[in-house]
Amino acid sequence: MTAIANKRILLGITGGIAAYKCAELTRRLTEQGAEVRVVMTQSAQEFITPLTMQAVSGNPVAHSLLDPAAEAGMGHIEFAKWADLVLIAPATANFIAKFTAGIADDLLSTLCLATPAPIAIAPAMNQVMYQAQATQANLATLKQRNITLWGPAAGAQACGDVGPGRMVNPDELVTAVVNYFSEQEKPQLLAGKNIMITAGPTREAIDPVRYISNHSSGKMGYALAQAARSLGANVTVVSGPVALAPVECKLVNVISALDMHAAVMADIHQQDIFIACAAVADYRPETIAEQKIKKTNSDEMVVRMIKNPDIVASVAALEKPPFTVGFAAETQDVEHYARDKMQRKNLAMIAANDVAQSGQGFNADDNALTVFWPQGTAQIALANKQVVAVQLLQLIATQFNANTSS
Ligand code: PMT
């Protein structure tokens, strides 16, 4: 028995040359015990016939929204409710744009709007179309909406170009589907636990229109929140100002380090785990001018700064602290400074990132971490922050569960 035995997969095929690979994909999914029903767009039928897909799936193929006979069998809403997973492969640039915009002008796009099931897409298109700003923006929006992207792969394309845009091959797509369902069936390591995560930057006001801040985007903290949710935790995010869509959690928005400190301390006694991922300003202006500060004839302006409370250290110093995890953003001697912070702040664990490296750390999509705790250390290799977050949460859950059972 594989993880996809008896799973109901609605395969949406759109009009790209890779559509011919869907016969093989369907055959392999059904070999593993999945039930596959196929929906094809009009242009998909130019590349592979409904008859072929009916033969390999063992089910009638649906392709029209306005077909009374089909609606009398399994109507489009029933179809949408039937699926455990909707997989769109290949997903063309045109389909991705329609899906992002929420257009429902044919059966497949309507199903995508109507389904409560998770949706995964395997993009396939010319490499220039894939790299076009519009496509990239659409894919980023879909990712934010928790749509899973498998691929594209890079290599030689049917049009003669070479680059990213090939549909992931059927074998790899089947593996991705199997892994997806295996992941769902894993015991949830943090089921019912309360986790608070700080995320994003803080802003320290100088006057009504100016502030001191940093480049934190909140991506790492929000990815941690999503990973904690997927492990079954009840998540509270205390977030500085960011431009991200909220994840499924309790969200407390704050501006300054003092606000963040107050919001954390107000709710910390309910928490089992606290993760301090925010880039909190160590200092704030001693006074905030009530009016906008005017330019003077002087060549200098001095802003006197005073120390902010250290939020993670305040949490770790509580009489009964939650399992407290800090981050260390370092530009040199990462291990030395991270271990020193863990000790000084009395943390159960610290995740160090080298923020001097380009393409990771502040405001990047990717990150790499070295994690330290009193009995061990682990490396999390450079990857998308969502992937890094899952690995860090698994480490935290293992250490937290070991600590609470001993
Ligand atoms: O938001 P992104 O763009 O995705 O970037 C992610 C990140 C680089 C901000 C993140 O991975 C990270 O490293 N966060 C911690 C940044 C930081 O402030 O590090 P620090 O080494 O200065 O602080 C050490 C720890 O003390 C951190 O857990 C910090 O949250 C905490 N701290 C610091 C100061 C303070 N007043 N209160 C705190 O709680």
CSV table of C-alpha atoms and ligand atoms in Angstrom, one decimal:
chain,number,residue,atom,x,y,z
A,1,MET,CA,0.0,0.0,0.0
A,2,THR,CA,1.4,3.4,-0.9
A,3,ALA,CA,0.3,6.7,0.6
A,4,ILE,CA,-1.8,7.4,-2.5
A,5,ALA,CA,-3.8,4.2,-2.4
A,6,ASN,CA,-7.5,5.1,-2.7
A,7,LYS,CA,-6.7,8.8,-2.9
A,8,ARG,CA,-8.9,10.8,-5.3
A,9,ILE,CA,-6.8,12.9,-7.7
A,10,LEU,CA,-8.5,15.3,-10.1
A,11,LEU,CA,-6.0,15.8,-12.9
A,12,GLY,CA,-6.5,19.0,-14.9
A,13,ILE,CA,-4.7,19.1,-18.2
A,14,THR,CA,-4.2,22.4,-20.0
A,15,GLY,CA,-3.0,23.1,-23.5
A,16,GLY,CA,0.8,22.6,-23.6
A,17,ILE,CA,3.0,20.2,-25.6
A,18,ALA,CA,3.7,18.3,-22.3
A,19,ALA,CA,0.1,17.2,-22.2
A,20,TYR,CA,1.1,14.0,-24.0
A,21,LYS,CA,3.0,13.0,-20.8
A,22,CYS,CA,-0.3,12.9,-18.9
A,23,ALA,CA,-1.2,9.4,-20.2
A,24,GLU,CA,2.0,8.1,-18.5
A,25,LEU,CA,1.4,10.2,-15.4
A,26,THR,CA,-2.2,8.8,-15.1
A,27,ARG,CA,-1.0,5.3,-15.6
A,28,ARG,CA,1.6,5.6,-12.9
A,29,LEU,CA,-0.8,7.2,-10.4
A,30,THR,CA,-3.4,4.5,-10.9
A,31,GLU,CA,-0.8,1.7,-10.6
A,32,GLN,CA,-0.1,3.1,-7.1
A,33,GLY,CA,-3.8,2.7,-6.3
A,34,ALA,CA,-5.0,6.3,-6.8
A,35,GLU,CA,-8.3,7.0,-8.5
A,36,VAL,CA,-7.8,9.6,-11.2
A,37,ARG,CA,-10.5,11.7,-12.9
A,38,VAL,CA,-9.4,13.9,-15.8
A,39,VAL,CA,-10.6,17.3,-16.7
A,40,MET,CA,-9.2,18.8,-19.9
A,41,THR,CA,-9.3,22.3,-21.3
A,42,GLN,CA,-10.3,22.9,-24.9
A,43,SER,CA,-6.7,23.5,-26.0
A,44,ALA,CA,-5.5,20.4,-24.1
A,45,GLN,CA,-7.6,18.3,-26.5
A,46,GLU,CA,-5.4,19.6,-29.4
A,47,PHE,CA,-2.4,17.8,-27.8
A,48,ILE,CA,-4.0,14.5,-26.4
A,49,THR,CA,-7.4,13.1,-26.9
A,50,PRO,CA,-10.1,12.6,-24.2
A,51,LEU,CA,-10.4,9.1,-25.4
A,52,THR,CA,-6.7,8.3,-24.5
A,53,MET,CA,-7.2,9.8,-21.1
A,54,GLN,CA,-10.4,7.9,-20.6
A,55,ALA,CA,-8.6,4.7,-21.5
A,56,VAL,CA,-5.7,5.2,-19.1
A,57,SER,CA,-7.8,6.6,-16.2
A,58,GLY,CA,-10.7,4.2,-16.5
A,59,ASN,CA,-13.1,7.1,-16.1
A,60,PRO,CA,-15.0,9.4,-18.4
A,61,VAL,CA,-13.1,12.6,-19.1
A,62,ALA,CA,-14.8,15.9,-18.4
A,63,HIS,CA,-14.2,19.0,-20.6
A,64,SER,CA,-17.2,21.1,-20.8
A,65,LEU,CA,-18.9,23.3,-18.2
A,66,LEU,CA,-22.1,23.6,-20.1
A,67,ASP,CA,-22.7,19.9,-20.9
A,68,PRO,CA,-26.1,18.8,-19.5
A,69,ALA,CA,-25.2,15.1,-19.8
A,70,ALA,CA,-22.0,15.5,-17.9
A,71,GLU,CA,-23.7,17.7,-15.2
A,72,ALA,CA,-26.4,15.0,-14.8
A,73,GLY,CA,-23.6,12.5,-14.0
A,74,MET,CA,-21.1,14.3,-11.8
A,75,GLY,CA,-21.8,18.0,-11.7
A,76,HIS,CA,-18.9,20.4,-11.5
A,77,ILE,CA,-19.5,21.2,-7.8
A,78,GLU,CA,-19.6,17.5,-7.0
A,79,PHE,CA,-16.4,17.1,-8.9
A,80,ALA,CA,-14.8,19.9,-7.0
A,81,LYS,CA,-15.8,18.3,-3.7
A,82,TRP,CA,-14.8,14.8,-4.8
A,83,ALA,CA,-11.0,15.4,-5.0
A,84,ASP,CA,-8.4,14.8,-2.3
A,85,LEU,CA,-5.9,16.7,-4.5
A,86,VAL,CA,-6.3,18.7,-7.6
A,87,LEU,CA,-3.2,18.4,-9.8
A,88,ILE,CA,-2.9,20.7,-12.9
A,89,ALA,CA,-0.3,19.3,-15.2
A,90,PRO,CA,0.8,20.8,-17.5
A,91,ALA,CA,-0.2,24.2,-16.2
A,92,THR,CA,0.3,26.8,-19.0
A,93,ALA,CA,1.2,30.4,-18.5
A,94,ASN,CA,-2.3,31.3,-19.7
A,95,PHE,CA,-4.0,28.9,-17.2
A,96,ILE,CA,-1.8,30.2,-14.4
A,97,ALA,CA,-2.8,33.8,-15.2
A,98,LYS,CA,-6.5,32.9,-15.2
A,99,PHE,CA,-6.2,30.9,-12.0
A,100,THR,CA,-4.4,33.7,-10.3
A,101,ALA,CA,-7.1,36.2,-11.4
A,102,GLY,CA,-9.9,33.9,-10.2
A,103,ILE,CA,-11.4,33.7,-13.7
A,104,ALA,CA,-13.9,30.8,-14.1
A,105,ASP,CA,-14.8,30.6,-17.8
A,106,ASP,CA,-14.4,26.9,-18.4
A,107,LEU,CA,-14.8,23.6,-16.4
A,108,LEU,CA,-11.2,23.4,-15.1
A,109,SER,CA,-10.9,27.1,-14.0
A,110,THR,CA,-14.3,26.8,-12.3
A,111,LEU,CA,-13.3,23.6,-10.5
A,112,CYS,CA,-10.2,25.4,-9.2
A,113,LEU,CA,-12.4,28.1,-7.6
A,114,ALA,CA,-15.0,25.7,-6.3
A,115,THR,CA,-12.8,23.0,-4.8
A,116,PRO,CA,-12.0,22.8,-1.1
A,117,ALA,CA,-9.1,20.4,-1.9
A,118,PRO,CA,-5.5,21.3,-2.0
A,119,ILE,CA,-4.2,22.3,-5.4
A,120,ALA,CA,-0.8,21.6,-6.9
A,121,ILE,CA,0.4,22.8,-10.3
A,122,ALA,CA,3.2,21.6,-12.6
A,123,PRO,CA,4.0,24.7,-14.7
A,124,ALA,CA,5.1,24.1,-18.3
A,125,MET,CA,5.9,26.7,-20.9
A,126,ASN,CA,8.6,28.4,-23.0
A,127,GLN,CA,11.4,29.6,-20.8
A,128,VAL,CA,11.0,33.3,-21.7
A,129,MET,CA,7.2,33.0,-20.8
A,130,TYR,CA,8.2,31.4,-17.5
A,131,GLN,CA,10.6,34.1,-16.7
A,132,ALA,CA,8.3,36.9,-17.7
A,133,GLN,CA,7.5,39.3,-14.9
A,134,ALA,CA,3.8,38.6,-15.1
A,135,THR,CA,4.2,34.8,-14.8
A,136,GLN,CA,6.6,35.2,-11.9
A,137,ALA,CA,4.2,37.5,-10.1
A,138,ASN,CA,1.3,35.1,-10.7
A,139,LEU,CA,3.3,32.2,-9.4
A,140,ALA,CA,4.4,34.2,-6.3
A,141,THR,CA,0.7,35.0,-5.6
A,142,LEU,CA,-0.3,31.4,-6.0
A,143,LYS,CA,2.5,30.3,-3.6
A,144,GLN,CA,1.2,32.8,-1.0
A,145,ARG,CA,-2.2,31.2,-1.4
A,146,ASN,CA,-0.7,27.8,-0.4
A,147,ILE,CA,-0.9,26.4,-4.0
A,148,THR,CA,1.9,23.8,-4.3
A,149,LEU,CA,4.3,24.3,-7.2
A,150,TRP,CA,6.0,21.2,-8.6
A,151,GLY,CA,8.7,22.4,-11.1
A,152,PRO,CA,9.2,23.5,-13.7
A,153,ALA,CA,12.3,21.6,-14.6
A,154,ALA,CA,15.0,23.1,-16.8
A,155,GLY,CA,16.5,21.8,-20.1
A,156,ALA,CA,15.9,21.6,-23.8
A,157,GLN,CA,12.4,22.7,-24.8
A,158,ALA,CA,10.1,21.6,-27.6
A,159,CYS,CA,10.5,25.0,-29.2
A,160,GLY,CA,14.3,24.7,-29.3
A,161,ASP,CA,15.0,27.0,-26.4
A,162,VAL,CA,17.0,25.8,-23.3
A,163,GLY,CA,16.0,26.9,-19.8
A,164,PRO,CA,13.4,26.6,-17.1
A,165,GLY,CA,9.8,25.7,-18.2
A,166,ARG,CA,9.7,22.0,-18.8
A,167,MET,CA,7.0,20.0,-17.0
A,168,VAL,CA,8.5,17.9,-14.3
A,169,ASN,CA,8.5,14.3,-15.7
A,170,PRO,CA,5.7,11.9,-14.7
A,171,ASP,CA,8.0,9.8,-12.4
A,172,GLU,CA,8.9,12.8,-10.3
A,173,LEU,CA,5.4,14.1,-10.2
A,174,VAL,CA,4.2,10.7,-8.9
A,175,THR,CA,6.9,10.9,-6.2
A,176,ALA,CA,5.8,14.4,-5.3
A,177,VAL,CA,2.2,13.3,-5.0
A,178,VAL,CA,3.2,10.3,-2.8
A,179,ASN,CA,5.4,12.5,-0.6
A,180,TYR,CA,2.6,15.0,-0.4
A,181,PHE,CA,0.1,12.5,1.0
A,182,SER,CA,2.8,10.8,3.2
A,183,GLU,CA,3.5,14.2,4.8
A,184,GLN,CA,-0.3,14.6,5.5
A,185,GLU,CA,-0.4,11.3,7.3
A,186,LYS,CA,2.6,11.8,9.5
A,187,PRO,CA,1.8,12.1,13.2
A,188,GLN,CA,1.6,15.8,13.9
A,189,LEU,CA,4.6,16.5,16.1
A,190,LEU,CA,3.2,19.6,17.7
A,191,ALA,CA,-0.5,18.7,17.8
A,192,GLY,CA,-2.3,21.0,20.2
A,193,LYS,CA,0.8,22.9,21.4
A,194,ASN,CA,0.8,26.7,21.6
A,195,ILE,CA,3.6,28.4,19.7
A,196,MET,CA,4.4,32.1,19.6
A,197,ILE,CA,6.6,33.4,16.9
A,198,THR,CA,7.9,37.0,16.5
A,199,ALA,CA,8.5,38.1,12.9
A,200,GLY,CA,9.6,41.0,10.8
A,201,PRO,CA,11.3,44.2,11.7
A,202,THR,CA,10.5,46.8,14.4
A,203,ARG,CA,10.3,50.5,13.6
A,204,GLU,CA,11.7,53.0,16.1
A,205,ALA,CA,10.2,56.4,15.6
A,206,ILE,CA,12.3,59.5,15.5
A,207,ASP,CA,9.4,61.9,14.8
A,208,PRO,CA,5.9,61.5,13.3
A,209,VAL,CA,7.3,60.7,9.8
A,210,ARG,CA,10.7,59.1,10.4
A,211,TYR,CA,11.9,55.9,11.9
A,212,ILE,CA,14.9,53.6,12.3
A,213,SER,CA,14.4,50.0,11.1
A,214,ASN,CA,16.0,47.1,9.2
A,215,HIS,CA,15.6,44.9,6.1
A,216,SER,CA,13.6,42.1,7.7
A,217,SER,CA,10.7,41.1,5.4
A,218,GLY,CA,9.0,38.7,7.8
A,219,LYS,CA,9.3,35.8,5.3
A,220,MET,CA,11.3,33.6,7.7
A,221,GLY,CA,8.9,34.2,10.6
A,222,TYR,CA,5.8,33.7,8.5
A,223,ALA,CA,7.3,30.5,7.0
A,224,LEU,CA,7.9,29.2,10.6
A,225,ALA,CA,4.3,30.0,11.4
A,226,GLN,CA,3.1,28.0,8.4
A,227,ALA,CA,5.3,25.1,9.3
A,228,ALA,CA,4.2,25.1,12.9
A,229,ARG,CA,0.5,25.0,11.7
A,230,SER,CA,1.3,22.0,9.5
A,231,LEU,CA,2.7,20.2,12.5
A,232,GLY,CA,-0.6,20.8,14.4
A,233,ALA,CA,0.3,23.7,16.6
A,234,ASN,CA,-1.9,26.7,17.6
A,235,VAL,CA,0.2,29.6,16.3
A,236,THR,CA,0.4,33.2,17.4
A,237,VAL,CA,2.5,35.5,15.3
A,238,VAL,CA,3.6,38.9,16.8
A,239,SER,CA,4.6,40.7,13.7
A,240,GLY,CA,6.3,44.0,12.9
A,241,PRO,CA,5.3,45.9,9.8
A,242,VAL,CA,5.6,43.6,6.8
A,243,ALA,CA,3.9,43.2,3.4
A,244,LEU,CA,2.9,39.6,3.6
A,245,ALA,CA,-0.5,37.9,3.6
A,246,PRO,CA,-1.3,36.5,7.0
A,247,VAL,CA,-1.0,32.8,7.5
A,248,GLU,CA,-3.6,30.7,9.3
A,249,CYS,CA,-2.9,31.9,12.9
A,250,LYS,CA,-3.6,34.5,15.5
A,251,LEU,CA,-1.8,37.6,14.2
A,252,VAL,CA,-0.8,40.5,16.5
A,253,ASN,CA,0.5,43.5,14.6
A,254,VAL,CA,3.0,45.7,16.3
A,255,ILE,CA,5.3,48.6,15.3
A,256,SER,CA,8.1,49.1,17.8
A,257,ALA,CA,10.2,46.9,20.0
A,258,LEU,CA,8.3,48.2,23.1
A,259,ASP,CA,5.0,47.2,21.4
A,260,MET,CA,6.4,43.8,20.5
A,261,HIS,CA,7.7,43.3,24.0
A,262,ALA,CA,4.3,44.2,25.5
A,263,ALA,CA,2.4,41.9,23.1
A,264,VAL,CA,4.7,39.0,23.7
A,265,MET,CA,4.7,39.3,27.5
A,266,ALA,CA,0.9,39.7,27.6
A,267,ASP,CA,0.3,36.2,26.1
A,268,ILE,CA,3.5,34.3,26.9
A,269,HIS,CA,2.2,32.3,29.8
A,270,GLN,CA,-0.1,30.4,27.5
A,271,GLN,CA,2.8,29.3,25.2
A,272,ASP,CA,4.7,26.0,25.1
A,273,ILE,CA,7.3,27.2,22.6
A,274,PHE,CA,8.5,30.7,21.8
A,275,ILE,CA,10.5,31.4,18.6
A,276,ALA,CA,12.1,34.9,18.4
A,277,CYS,CA,12.7,35.4,14.6
A,278,ALA,CA,12.0,39.1,14.5
A,279,ALA,CA,14.8,41.5,13.9
A,280,VAL,CA,14.2,43.7,16.9
A,281,ALA,CA,15.9,47.0,17.2
A,282,ASP,CA,18.4,46.9,20.0
A,283,TYR,CA,18.1,50.7,20.6
A,284,ARG,CA,15.4,53.3,20.1
A,285,PRO,CA,15.6,57.1,20.0
A,286,GLU,CA,15.4,58.4,23.6
A,287,THR,CA,12.7,60.8,22.7
A,288,ILE,CA,10.2,61.0,19.8
A,289,ALA,CA,9.8,64.5,18.5
A,290,GLU,CA,6.1,65.5,18.6
A,291,GLN,CA,6.4,67.4,15.3
A,292,LYS,CA,8.4,66.7,12.2
A,293,ILE,CA,12.1,67.6,12.9
A,294,LYS,CA,13.1,70.6,10.8
A,295,LYS,CA,16.4,70.9,8.9
A,296,THR,CA,18.7,73.4,10.6
A,297,ASN,CA,22.0,75.1,9.4
A,298,SER,CA,24.0,72.5,11.3
A,299,ASP,CA,25.8,69.8,9.3
A,300,GLU,CA,25.1,67.3,12.0
A,301,MET,CA,22.0,65.8,13.7
A,302,VAL,CA,22.4,63.7,16.7
A,303,VAL,CA,19.8,61.1,17.7
A,304,ARG,CA,20.4,59.8,21.2
A,305,MET,CA,19.5,56.2,21.5
A,306,ILE,CA,18.6,54.1,24.5
A,307,LYS,CA,18.4,50.3,24.9
A,308,ASN,CA,15.2,48.4,24.1
A,309,PRO,CA,14.2,45.5,26.3
A,310,ASP,CA,15.5,42.2,25.0
A,311,ILE,CA,12.3,40.3,24.3
A,312,VAL,CA,13.7,36.8,24.0
A,313,ALA,CA,15.9,37.2,27.1
A,314,SER,CA,12.8,38.4,29.0
A,315,VAL,CA,10.9,35.3,28.0
A,316,ALA,CA,13.8,32.9,28.9
A,317,ALA,CA,14.1,34.6,32.3
A,318,LEU,CA,10.5,33.8,33.3
A,319,GLU,CA,10.1,31.5,36.3
A,320,LYS,CA,8.4,28.9,34.0
A,321,PRO,CA,9.7,29.8,30.5
A,322,PRO,CA,8.4,28.1,27.4
A,323,PHE,CA,10.9,26.2,25.2
A,324,THR,CA,12.6,29.4,24.0
A,325,VAL,CA,14.4,29.5,20.6
A,326,GLY,CA,16.3,32.5,19.5
A,327,PHE,CA,17.8,33.5,16.1
A,328,ALA,CA,21.2,35.0,15.6
A,329,ALA,CA,21.8,37.2,12.6
A,330,GLU,CA,25.6,37.4,12.2
A,331,THR,CA,28.0,38.7,9.6
A,332,GLN,CA,31.2,37.0,11.0
A,333,ASP,CA,32.3,34.3,13.4
A,334,VAL,CA,28.8,32.9,13.3
A,335,GLU,CA,29.2,29.9,15.6
A,336,HIS,CA,31.1,31.9,18.3
A,337,TYR,CA,28.5,34.7,18.5
A,338,ALA,CA,25.5,32.4,18.2
A,339,ARG,CA,26.7,30.1,21.1
A,340,ASP,CA,27.5,33.2,23.1
A,341,LYS,CA,23.9,34.6,22.6
A,342,MET,CA,22.4,31.2,23.5
A,343,GLN,CA,24.3,31.2,26.8
A,344,ARG,CA,23.8,34.9,27.7
A,345,LYS,CA,20.1,34.8,26.9
A,346,ASN,CA,19.6,31.4,28.5
A,347,LEU,CA,18.0,29.9,25.4
A,348,ALA,CA,17.0,26.3,24.8
A,349,MET,CA,18.1,26.6,21.1
A,350,ILE,CA,19.5,29.1,18.7
A,351,ALA,CA,19.3,29.2,14.9
A,352,ALA,CA,22.1,31.2,13.4
A,353,ASN,CA,22.1,32.7,9.9
A,354,ASP,CA,25.0,34.3,8.1
A,355,VAL,CA,23.4,37.5,6.9
A,356,ALA,CA,26.6,38.6,5.1
A,357,GLN,CA,25.9,36.0,2.3
A,358,SER,CA,23.9,37.4,-0.6
A,359,GLY,CA,20.7,35.5,-1.5
A,360,GLN,CA,19.9,34.5,2.0
A,361,GLY,CA,18.9,36.0,5.3
A,362,PHE,CA,17.3,39.4,5.3
A,363,ASN,CA,14.6,39.9,2.7
A,364,ALA,CA,15.6,36.9,0.6
A,365,ASP,CA,13.4,34.0,-0.4
A,366,ASP,CA,16.1,31.5,0.8
A,367,ASN,CA,18.0,30.9,4.0
A,368,ALA,CA,20.5,28.5,5.5
A,369,LEU,CA,20.8,27.9,9.3
A,370,THR,CA,23.2,26.4,11.8
A,371,VAL,CA,21.2,25.3,14.8
A,372,PHE,CA,22.8,24.9,18.3
A,373,TRP,CA,21.3,23.5,21.5
A,374,PRO,CA,23.2,22.4,24.6
A,375,GLN,CA,23.5,18.8,23.5
A,376,GLY,CA,23.9,19.2,19.8
A,377,THR,CA,24.1,21.0,16.5
A,378,ALA,CA,22.5,20.7,13.0
A,379,GLN,CA,22.9,22.3,9.6
A,380,ILE,CA,20.0,23.2,7.5
A,381,ALA,CA,21.2,23.7,3.9
A,382,LEU,CA,20.3,26.7,1.7
A,383,ALA,CA,16.7,26.3,0.5
A,384,ASN,CA,13.5,28.3,0.2
A,385,LYS,CA,12.5,29.6,3.6
A,386,GLN,CA,9.3,27.4,3.6
A,387,VAL,CA,11.5,24.3,3.4
A,388,VAL,CA,14.1,25.6,5.9
A,389,ALA,CA,11.2,26.4,8.3
A,390,VAL,CA,9.8,22.9,8.2
A,391,GLN,CA,13.2,21.4,9.0
A,392,LEU,CA,13.8,23.9,11.9
A,393,LEU,CA,10.3,23.2,13.3
A,394,GLN,CA,11.0,19.4,13.2
A,395,LEU,CA,14.2,20.0,15.1
A,396,ILE,CA,12.5,22.2,17.7
A,397,ALA,CA,9.6,19.7,18.0
A,398,THR,CA,12.1,16.8,18.7
A,399,GLN,CA,14.0,18.7,21.3
A,400,PHE,CA,10.9,20.1,22.9
A,401,ASN,CA,9.3,16.7,23.1
A,402,ALA,CA,12.6,15.2,24.5
A,403,ASN,CA,12.7,18.0,27.1
A,404,THR,CA,9.1,17.6,28.2
A,405,SER,CA,9.2,13.8,28.5
A,406,SER,CA,12.5,13.8,30.6
B,1,PMT,O1,12.4,38.5,7.9
B,1,PMT,P1,13.3,38.0,6.8
B,1,PMT,O2,13.6,39.0,5.7
B,1,PMT,O3,12.8,36.7,6.3
B,1,PMT,O4,14.8,37.7,7.5
B,1,PMT,C1,14.9,36.7,8.4
B,1,PMT,C2,15.9,37.2,9.5
B,1,PMT,C3,17.3,37.3,8.9
B,1,PMT,C4,15.5,38.5,10.2
B,1,PMT,C5,15.9,36.0,10.6
B,1,PMT,O5,16.3,34.8,10.0
B,1,PMT,C6,16.8,36.4,11.8
B,1,PMT,O6,18.0,36.2,11.8
B,1,PMT,N1,16.2,37.0,12.9
B,1,PMT,C7,16.9,37.5,14.0
B,1,PMT,C8,17.4,38.9,13.7
B,1,PMT,C9,18.1,39.5,14.9
B,1,PMT,O7,17.7,40.5,15.3
B,1,PMT,O8,19.2,38.8,15.3
B,1,PMT,P2,20.1,39.3,16.6
B,1,PMT,O9,21.3,38.4,16.5
B,1,PMT,O10,20.3,40.8,16.5
B,1,PMT,O11,19.2,39.0,17.9
B,1,PMT,C10,19.3,37.7,18.6
B,1,PMT,C11,18.0,37.3,19.1
B,1,PMT,O12,17.5,38.2,20.1
B,1,PMT,C12,16.9,37.1,18.0
B,1,PMT,O13,16.1,36.0,18.3
B,1,PMT,C13,16.1,38.4,18.2
B,1,PMT,O14,14.7,38.2,17.8
B,1,PMT,C14,16.2,38.6,19.7
B,1,PMT,N2,16.0,40.0,20.2
B,1,PMT,C15,17.0,40.9,19.8
B,1,PMT,C16,16.8,42.2,20.3
B,1,PMT,C17,15.8,42.5,21.2
B,1,PMT,N3,15.6,43.7,21.7
B,1,PMT,N4,14.9,41.5,21.5
B,1,PMT,C18,15.0,40.3,21.0
B,1,PMT,O15,14.1,39.4,21.3
